XYZ file of N, CA, C and O in Angstrom:
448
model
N -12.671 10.909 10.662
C -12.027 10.765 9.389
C -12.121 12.074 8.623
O -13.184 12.690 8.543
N -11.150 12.431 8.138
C -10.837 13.744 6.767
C -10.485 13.173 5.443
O -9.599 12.476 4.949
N -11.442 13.706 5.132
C -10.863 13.335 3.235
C -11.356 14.789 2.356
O -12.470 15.078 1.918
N -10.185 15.480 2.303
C -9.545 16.731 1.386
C -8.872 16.489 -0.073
O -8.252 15.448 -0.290
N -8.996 17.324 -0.895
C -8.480 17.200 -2.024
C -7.265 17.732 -1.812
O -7.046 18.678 -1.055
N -6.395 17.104 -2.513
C -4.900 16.566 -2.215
C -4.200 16.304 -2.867
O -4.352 16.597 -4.053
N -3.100 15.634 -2.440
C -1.882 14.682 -3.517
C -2.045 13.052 -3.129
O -1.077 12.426 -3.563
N -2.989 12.226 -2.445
C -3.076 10.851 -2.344
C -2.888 10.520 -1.034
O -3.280 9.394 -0.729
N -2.258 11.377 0.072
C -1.761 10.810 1.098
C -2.482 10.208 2.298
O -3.279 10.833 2.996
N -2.250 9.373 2.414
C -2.938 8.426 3.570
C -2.335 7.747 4.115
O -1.449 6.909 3.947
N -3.672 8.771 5.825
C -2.919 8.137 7.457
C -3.981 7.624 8.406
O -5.204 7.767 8.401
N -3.522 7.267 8.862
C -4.047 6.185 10.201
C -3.565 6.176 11.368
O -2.428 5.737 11.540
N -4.380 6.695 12.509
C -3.500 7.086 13.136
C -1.863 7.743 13.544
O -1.011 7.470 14.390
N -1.992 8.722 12.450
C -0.768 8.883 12.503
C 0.376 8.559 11.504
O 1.291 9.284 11.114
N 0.077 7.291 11.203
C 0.798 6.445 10.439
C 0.779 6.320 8.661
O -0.249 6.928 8.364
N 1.163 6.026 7.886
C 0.985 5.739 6.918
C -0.046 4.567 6.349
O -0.291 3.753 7.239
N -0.591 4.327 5.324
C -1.714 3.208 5.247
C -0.648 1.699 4.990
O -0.837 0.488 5.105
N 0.468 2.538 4.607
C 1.394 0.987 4.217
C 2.122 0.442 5.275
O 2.703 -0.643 5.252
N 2.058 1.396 6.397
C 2.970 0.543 7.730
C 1.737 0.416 8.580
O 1.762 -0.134 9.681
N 0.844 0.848 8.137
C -0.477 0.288 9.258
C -0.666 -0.828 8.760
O -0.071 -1.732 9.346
N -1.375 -1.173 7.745
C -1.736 -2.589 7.390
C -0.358 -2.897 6.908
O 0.517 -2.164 6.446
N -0.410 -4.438 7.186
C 1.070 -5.276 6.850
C 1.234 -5.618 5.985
O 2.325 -5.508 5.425
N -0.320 -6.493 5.220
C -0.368 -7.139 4.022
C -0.689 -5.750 3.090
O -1.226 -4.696 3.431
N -0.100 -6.212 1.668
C -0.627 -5.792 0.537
C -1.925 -5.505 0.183
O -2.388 -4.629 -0.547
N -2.437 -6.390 0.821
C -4.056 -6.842 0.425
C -4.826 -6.396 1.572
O -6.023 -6.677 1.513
N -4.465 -5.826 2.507
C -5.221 -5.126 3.467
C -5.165 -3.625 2.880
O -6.127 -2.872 2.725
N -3.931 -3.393 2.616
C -4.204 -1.581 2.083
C -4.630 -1.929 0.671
O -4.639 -0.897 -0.001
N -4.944 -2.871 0.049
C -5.474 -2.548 -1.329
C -6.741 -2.840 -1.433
O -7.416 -2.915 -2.460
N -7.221 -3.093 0.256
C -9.232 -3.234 0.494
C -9.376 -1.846 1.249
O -10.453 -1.266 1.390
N -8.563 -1.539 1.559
C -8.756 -0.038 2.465
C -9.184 0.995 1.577
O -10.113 1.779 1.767
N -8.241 0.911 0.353
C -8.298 1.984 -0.877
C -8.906 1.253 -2.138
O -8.419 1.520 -3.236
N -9.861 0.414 -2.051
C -11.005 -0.210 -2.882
C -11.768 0.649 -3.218
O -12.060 0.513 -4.406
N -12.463 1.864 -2.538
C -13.305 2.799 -3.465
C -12.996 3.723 -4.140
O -13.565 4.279 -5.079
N -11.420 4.005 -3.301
C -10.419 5.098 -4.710
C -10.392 4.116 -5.799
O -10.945 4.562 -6.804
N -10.057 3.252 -5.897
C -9.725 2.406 -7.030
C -10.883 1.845 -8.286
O -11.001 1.654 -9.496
N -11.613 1.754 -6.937
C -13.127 1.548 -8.357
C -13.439 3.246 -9.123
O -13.397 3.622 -10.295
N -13.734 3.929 -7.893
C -13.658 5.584 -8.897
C -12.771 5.794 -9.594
O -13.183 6.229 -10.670
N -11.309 5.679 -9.532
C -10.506 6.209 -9.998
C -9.676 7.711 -10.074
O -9.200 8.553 -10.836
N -9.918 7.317 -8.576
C -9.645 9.077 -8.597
C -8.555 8.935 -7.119
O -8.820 9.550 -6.087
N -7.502 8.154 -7.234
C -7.288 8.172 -6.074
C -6.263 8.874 -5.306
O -6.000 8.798 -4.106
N -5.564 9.803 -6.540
C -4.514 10.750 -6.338
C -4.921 11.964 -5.937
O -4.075 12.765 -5.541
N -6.447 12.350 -5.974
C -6.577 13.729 -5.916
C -7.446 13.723 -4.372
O -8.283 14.592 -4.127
N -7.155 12.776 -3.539
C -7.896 13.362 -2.024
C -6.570 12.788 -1.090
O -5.604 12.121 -1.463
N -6.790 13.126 -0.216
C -5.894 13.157 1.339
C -6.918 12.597 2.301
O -8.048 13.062 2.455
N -6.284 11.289 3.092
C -7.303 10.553 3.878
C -6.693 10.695 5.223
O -5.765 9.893 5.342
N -6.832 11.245 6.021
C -6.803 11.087 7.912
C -7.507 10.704 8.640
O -8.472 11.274 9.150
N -6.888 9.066 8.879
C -8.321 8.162 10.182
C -7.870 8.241 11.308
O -6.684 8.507 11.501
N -8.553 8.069 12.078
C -8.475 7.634 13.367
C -9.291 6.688 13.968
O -10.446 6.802 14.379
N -8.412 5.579 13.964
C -9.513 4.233 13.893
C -8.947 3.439 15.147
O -7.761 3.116 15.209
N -9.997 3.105 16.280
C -9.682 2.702 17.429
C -10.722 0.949 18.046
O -11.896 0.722 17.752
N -10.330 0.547 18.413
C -11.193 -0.207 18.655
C -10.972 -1.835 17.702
O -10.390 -1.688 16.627
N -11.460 -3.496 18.107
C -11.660 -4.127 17.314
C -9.925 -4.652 16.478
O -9.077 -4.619 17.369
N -9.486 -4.948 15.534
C -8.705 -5.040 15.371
C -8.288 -4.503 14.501
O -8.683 -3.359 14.273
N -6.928 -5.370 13.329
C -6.749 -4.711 11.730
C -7.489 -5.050 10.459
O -7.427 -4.609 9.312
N -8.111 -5.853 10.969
C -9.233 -6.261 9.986
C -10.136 -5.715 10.005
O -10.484 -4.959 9.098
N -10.846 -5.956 11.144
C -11.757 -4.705 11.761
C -12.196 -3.212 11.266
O -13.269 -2.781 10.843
N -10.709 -2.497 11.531
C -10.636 -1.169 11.287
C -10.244 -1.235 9.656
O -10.197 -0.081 9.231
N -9.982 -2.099 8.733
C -9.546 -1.958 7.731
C -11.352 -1.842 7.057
O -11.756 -0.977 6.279
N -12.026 -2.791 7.547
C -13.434 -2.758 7.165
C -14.150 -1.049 7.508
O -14.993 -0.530 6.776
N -13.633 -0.458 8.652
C -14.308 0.612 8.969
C -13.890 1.933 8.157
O -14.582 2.896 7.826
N -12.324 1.618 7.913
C -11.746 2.865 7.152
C -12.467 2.644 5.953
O -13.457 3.375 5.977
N -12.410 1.745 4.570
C -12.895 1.409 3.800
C -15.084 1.905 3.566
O -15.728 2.359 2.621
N -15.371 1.575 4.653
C -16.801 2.117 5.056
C -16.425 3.823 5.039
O -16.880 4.366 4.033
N -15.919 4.456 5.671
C -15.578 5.933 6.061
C -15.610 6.421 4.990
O -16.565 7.152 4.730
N -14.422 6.155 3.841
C -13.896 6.528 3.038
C -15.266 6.117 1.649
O -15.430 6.888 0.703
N -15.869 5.171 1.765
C -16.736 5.108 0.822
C -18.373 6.228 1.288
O -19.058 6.543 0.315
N -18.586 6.446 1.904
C -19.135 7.482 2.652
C -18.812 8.712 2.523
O -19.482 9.350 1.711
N -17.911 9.301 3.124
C -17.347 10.020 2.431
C -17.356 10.514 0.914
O -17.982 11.574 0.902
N -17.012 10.255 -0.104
C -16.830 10.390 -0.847
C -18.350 10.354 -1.839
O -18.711 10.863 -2.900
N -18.895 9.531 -0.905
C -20.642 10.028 -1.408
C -21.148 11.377 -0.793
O -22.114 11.761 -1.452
N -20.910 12.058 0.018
C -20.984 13.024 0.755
C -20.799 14.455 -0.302
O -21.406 15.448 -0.703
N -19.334 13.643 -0.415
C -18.431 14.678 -1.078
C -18.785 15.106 -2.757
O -18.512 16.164 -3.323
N -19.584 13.718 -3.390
C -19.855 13.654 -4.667
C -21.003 12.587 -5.072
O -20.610 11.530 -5.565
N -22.577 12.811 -4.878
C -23.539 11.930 -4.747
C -23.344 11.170 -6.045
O -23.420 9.971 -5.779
N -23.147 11.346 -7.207
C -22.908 10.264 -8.704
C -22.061 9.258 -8.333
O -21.859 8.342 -9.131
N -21.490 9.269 -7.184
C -20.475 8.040 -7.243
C -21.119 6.709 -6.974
O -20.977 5.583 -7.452
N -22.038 7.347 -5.841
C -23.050 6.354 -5.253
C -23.310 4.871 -5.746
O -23.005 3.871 -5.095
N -23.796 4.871 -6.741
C -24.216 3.684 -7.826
C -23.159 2.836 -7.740
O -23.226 1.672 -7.345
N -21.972 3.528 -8.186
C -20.894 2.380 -8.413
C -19.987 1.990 -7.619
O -19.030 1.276 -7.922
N -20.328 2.595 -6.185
C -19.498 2.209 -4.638
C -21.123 1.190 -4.370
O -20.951 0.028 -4.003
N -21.916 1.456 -4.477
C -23.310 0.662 -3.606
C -22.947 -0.967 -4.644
O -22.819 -1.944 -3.906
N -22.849 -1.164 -5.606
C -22.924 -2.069 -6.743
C -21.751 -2.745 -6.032
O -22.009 -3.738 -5.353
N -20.850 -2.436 -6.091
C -19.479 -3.082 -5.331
C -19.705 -3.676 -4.047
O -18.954 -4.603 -3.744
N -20.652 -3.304 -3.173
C -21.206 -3.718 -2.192
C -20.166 -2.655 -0.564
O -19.766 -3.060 0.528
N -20.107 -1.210 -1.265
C -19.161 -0.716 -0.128
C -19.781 0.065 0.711
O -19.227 0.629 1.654
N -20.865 0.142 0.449
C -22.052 1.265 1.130
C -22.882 0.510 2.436
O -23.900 0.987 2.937
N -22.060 -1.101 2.993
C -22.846 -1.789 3.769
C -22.041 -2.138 4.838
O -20.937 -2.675 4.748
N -22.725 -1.762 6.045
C -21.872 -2.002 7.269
C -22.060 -3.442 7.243
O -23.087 -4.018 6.883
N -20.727 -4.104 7.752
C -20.490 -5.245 8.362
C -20.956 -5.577 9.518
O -20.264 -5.426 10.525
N -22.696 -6.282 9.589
C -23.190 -5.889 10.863
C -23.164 -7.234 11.862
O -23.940 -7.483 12.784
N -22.194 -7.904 11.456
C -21.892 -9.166 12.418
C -20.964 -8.455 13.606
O -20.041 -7.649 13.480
N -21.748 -9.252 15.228
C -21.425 -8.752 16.107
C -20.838 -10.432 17.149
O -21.069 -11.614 16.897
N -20.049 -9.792 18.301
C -20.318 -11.130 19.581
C -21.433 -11.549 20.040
O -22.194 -10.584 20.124
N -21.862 -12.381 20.340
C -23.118 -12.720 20.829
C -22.969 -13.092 22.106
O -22.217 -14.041 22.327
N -23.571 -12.507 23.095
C -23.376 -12.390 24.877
C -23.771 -13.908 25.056
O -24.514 -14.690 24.463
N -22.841 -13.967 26.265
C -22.844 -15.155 26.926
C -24.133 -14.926 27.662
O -24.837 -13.958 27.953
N -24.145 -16.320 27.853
C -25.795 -17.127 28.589
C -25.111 -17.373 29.678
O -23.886 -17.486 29.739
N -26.399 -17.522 31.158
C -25.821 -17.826 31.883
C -26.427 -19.247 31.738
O -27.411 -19.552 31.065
N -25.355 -20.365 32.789
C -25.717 -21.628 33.080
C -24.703 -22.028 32.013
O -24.418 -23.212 31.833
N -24.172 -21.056 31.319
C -23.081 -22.081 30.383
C -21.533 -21.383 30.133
O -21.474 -20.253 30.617
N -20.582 -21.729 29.632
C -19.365 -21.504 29.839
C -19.338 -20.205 28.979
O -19.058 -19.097 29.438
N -19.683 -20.481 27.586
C -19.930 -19.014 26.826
C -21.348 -18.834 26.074
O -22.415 -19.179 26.582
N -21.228 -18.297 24.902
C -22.318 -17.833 24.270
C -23.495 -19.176 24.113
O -24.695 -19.303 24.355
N -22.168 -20.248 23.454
C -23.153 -21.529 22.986
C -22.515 -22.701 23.613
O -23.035 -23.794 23.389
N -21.197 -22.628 24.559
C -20.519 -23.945 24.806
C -20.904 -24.205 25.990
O -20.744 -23.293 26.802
N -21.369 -25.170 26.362
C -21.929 -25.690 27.746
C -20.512 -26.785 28.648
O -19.496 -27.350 28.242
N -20.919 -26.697 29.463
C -20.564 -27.214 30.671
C -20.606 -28.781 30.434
O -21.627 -29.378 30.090
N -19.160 -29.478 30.700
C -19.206 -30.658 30.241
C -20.518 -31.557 31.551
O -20.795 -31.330 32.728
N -20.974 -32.526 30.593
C -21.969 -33.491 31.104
C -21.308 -35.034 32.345
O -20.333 -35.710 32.018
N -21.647 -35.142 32.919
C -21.057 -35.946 33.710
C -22.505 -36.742 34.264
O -23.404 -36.246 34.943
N -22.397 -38.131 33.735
C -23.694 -38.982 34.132
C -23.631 -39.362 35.374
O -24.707 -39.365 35.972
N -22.318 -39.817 36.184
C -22.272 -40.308 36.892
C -21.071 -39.251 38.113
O -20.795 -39.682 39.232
């Protein structure tokens, strides 16, 4: 990820943030920590986000970009951490067991 001072523009792979995410409400959680700072015209964002899905990567750009920008300017800190943007999303798959079909679903029972 790059985040330069700029004119606002933001990409994703390539793409724009408004034809990457579909919904409204996916690019307006992506650009949640420009918006709480208020500063969201004056940097340039370039991701490259692979892996997982659009939800997924919408959670990771959003992480990047709030990172970032603590990097870039430690006072912000307080009021990206308070928002709760400074915290990885650390829910994962949980590996399958053996002796059963997946993680937790077992093998139907047959008495007879």
């Amino acid at each position: 990820m790059i985040l330069k001072p700029g004119s606002g523009k933001r990409t994703i792979n390539g793409r724009d943030f408004k034809d990457y995410f579909h919904s409204e409400v996916q690019n307006m959680i992506a650009n949640l920590p420009f918006a709480i700072l208020g500063n969201a015209e004056e940097w340039d964002v370039e991701v490259t986000a692979r892996g997982g899905g659009i939800a997924g990567q919408m959670g990771a750009v959003r992480l990047g970009i709030s990172r970032a920008l603590v990097a870039n300017d430690a006072e912000c800190k307080p009021a990206l951490k308070k928002e709760g943007l400074m915290t990885r999303d650390s829910r994962a798959v949980e590996r399958k067991k053996f002796g059963r079909k997946k993680a937790r679903k077992h093998f139907q029972f047959s008495k007879r």
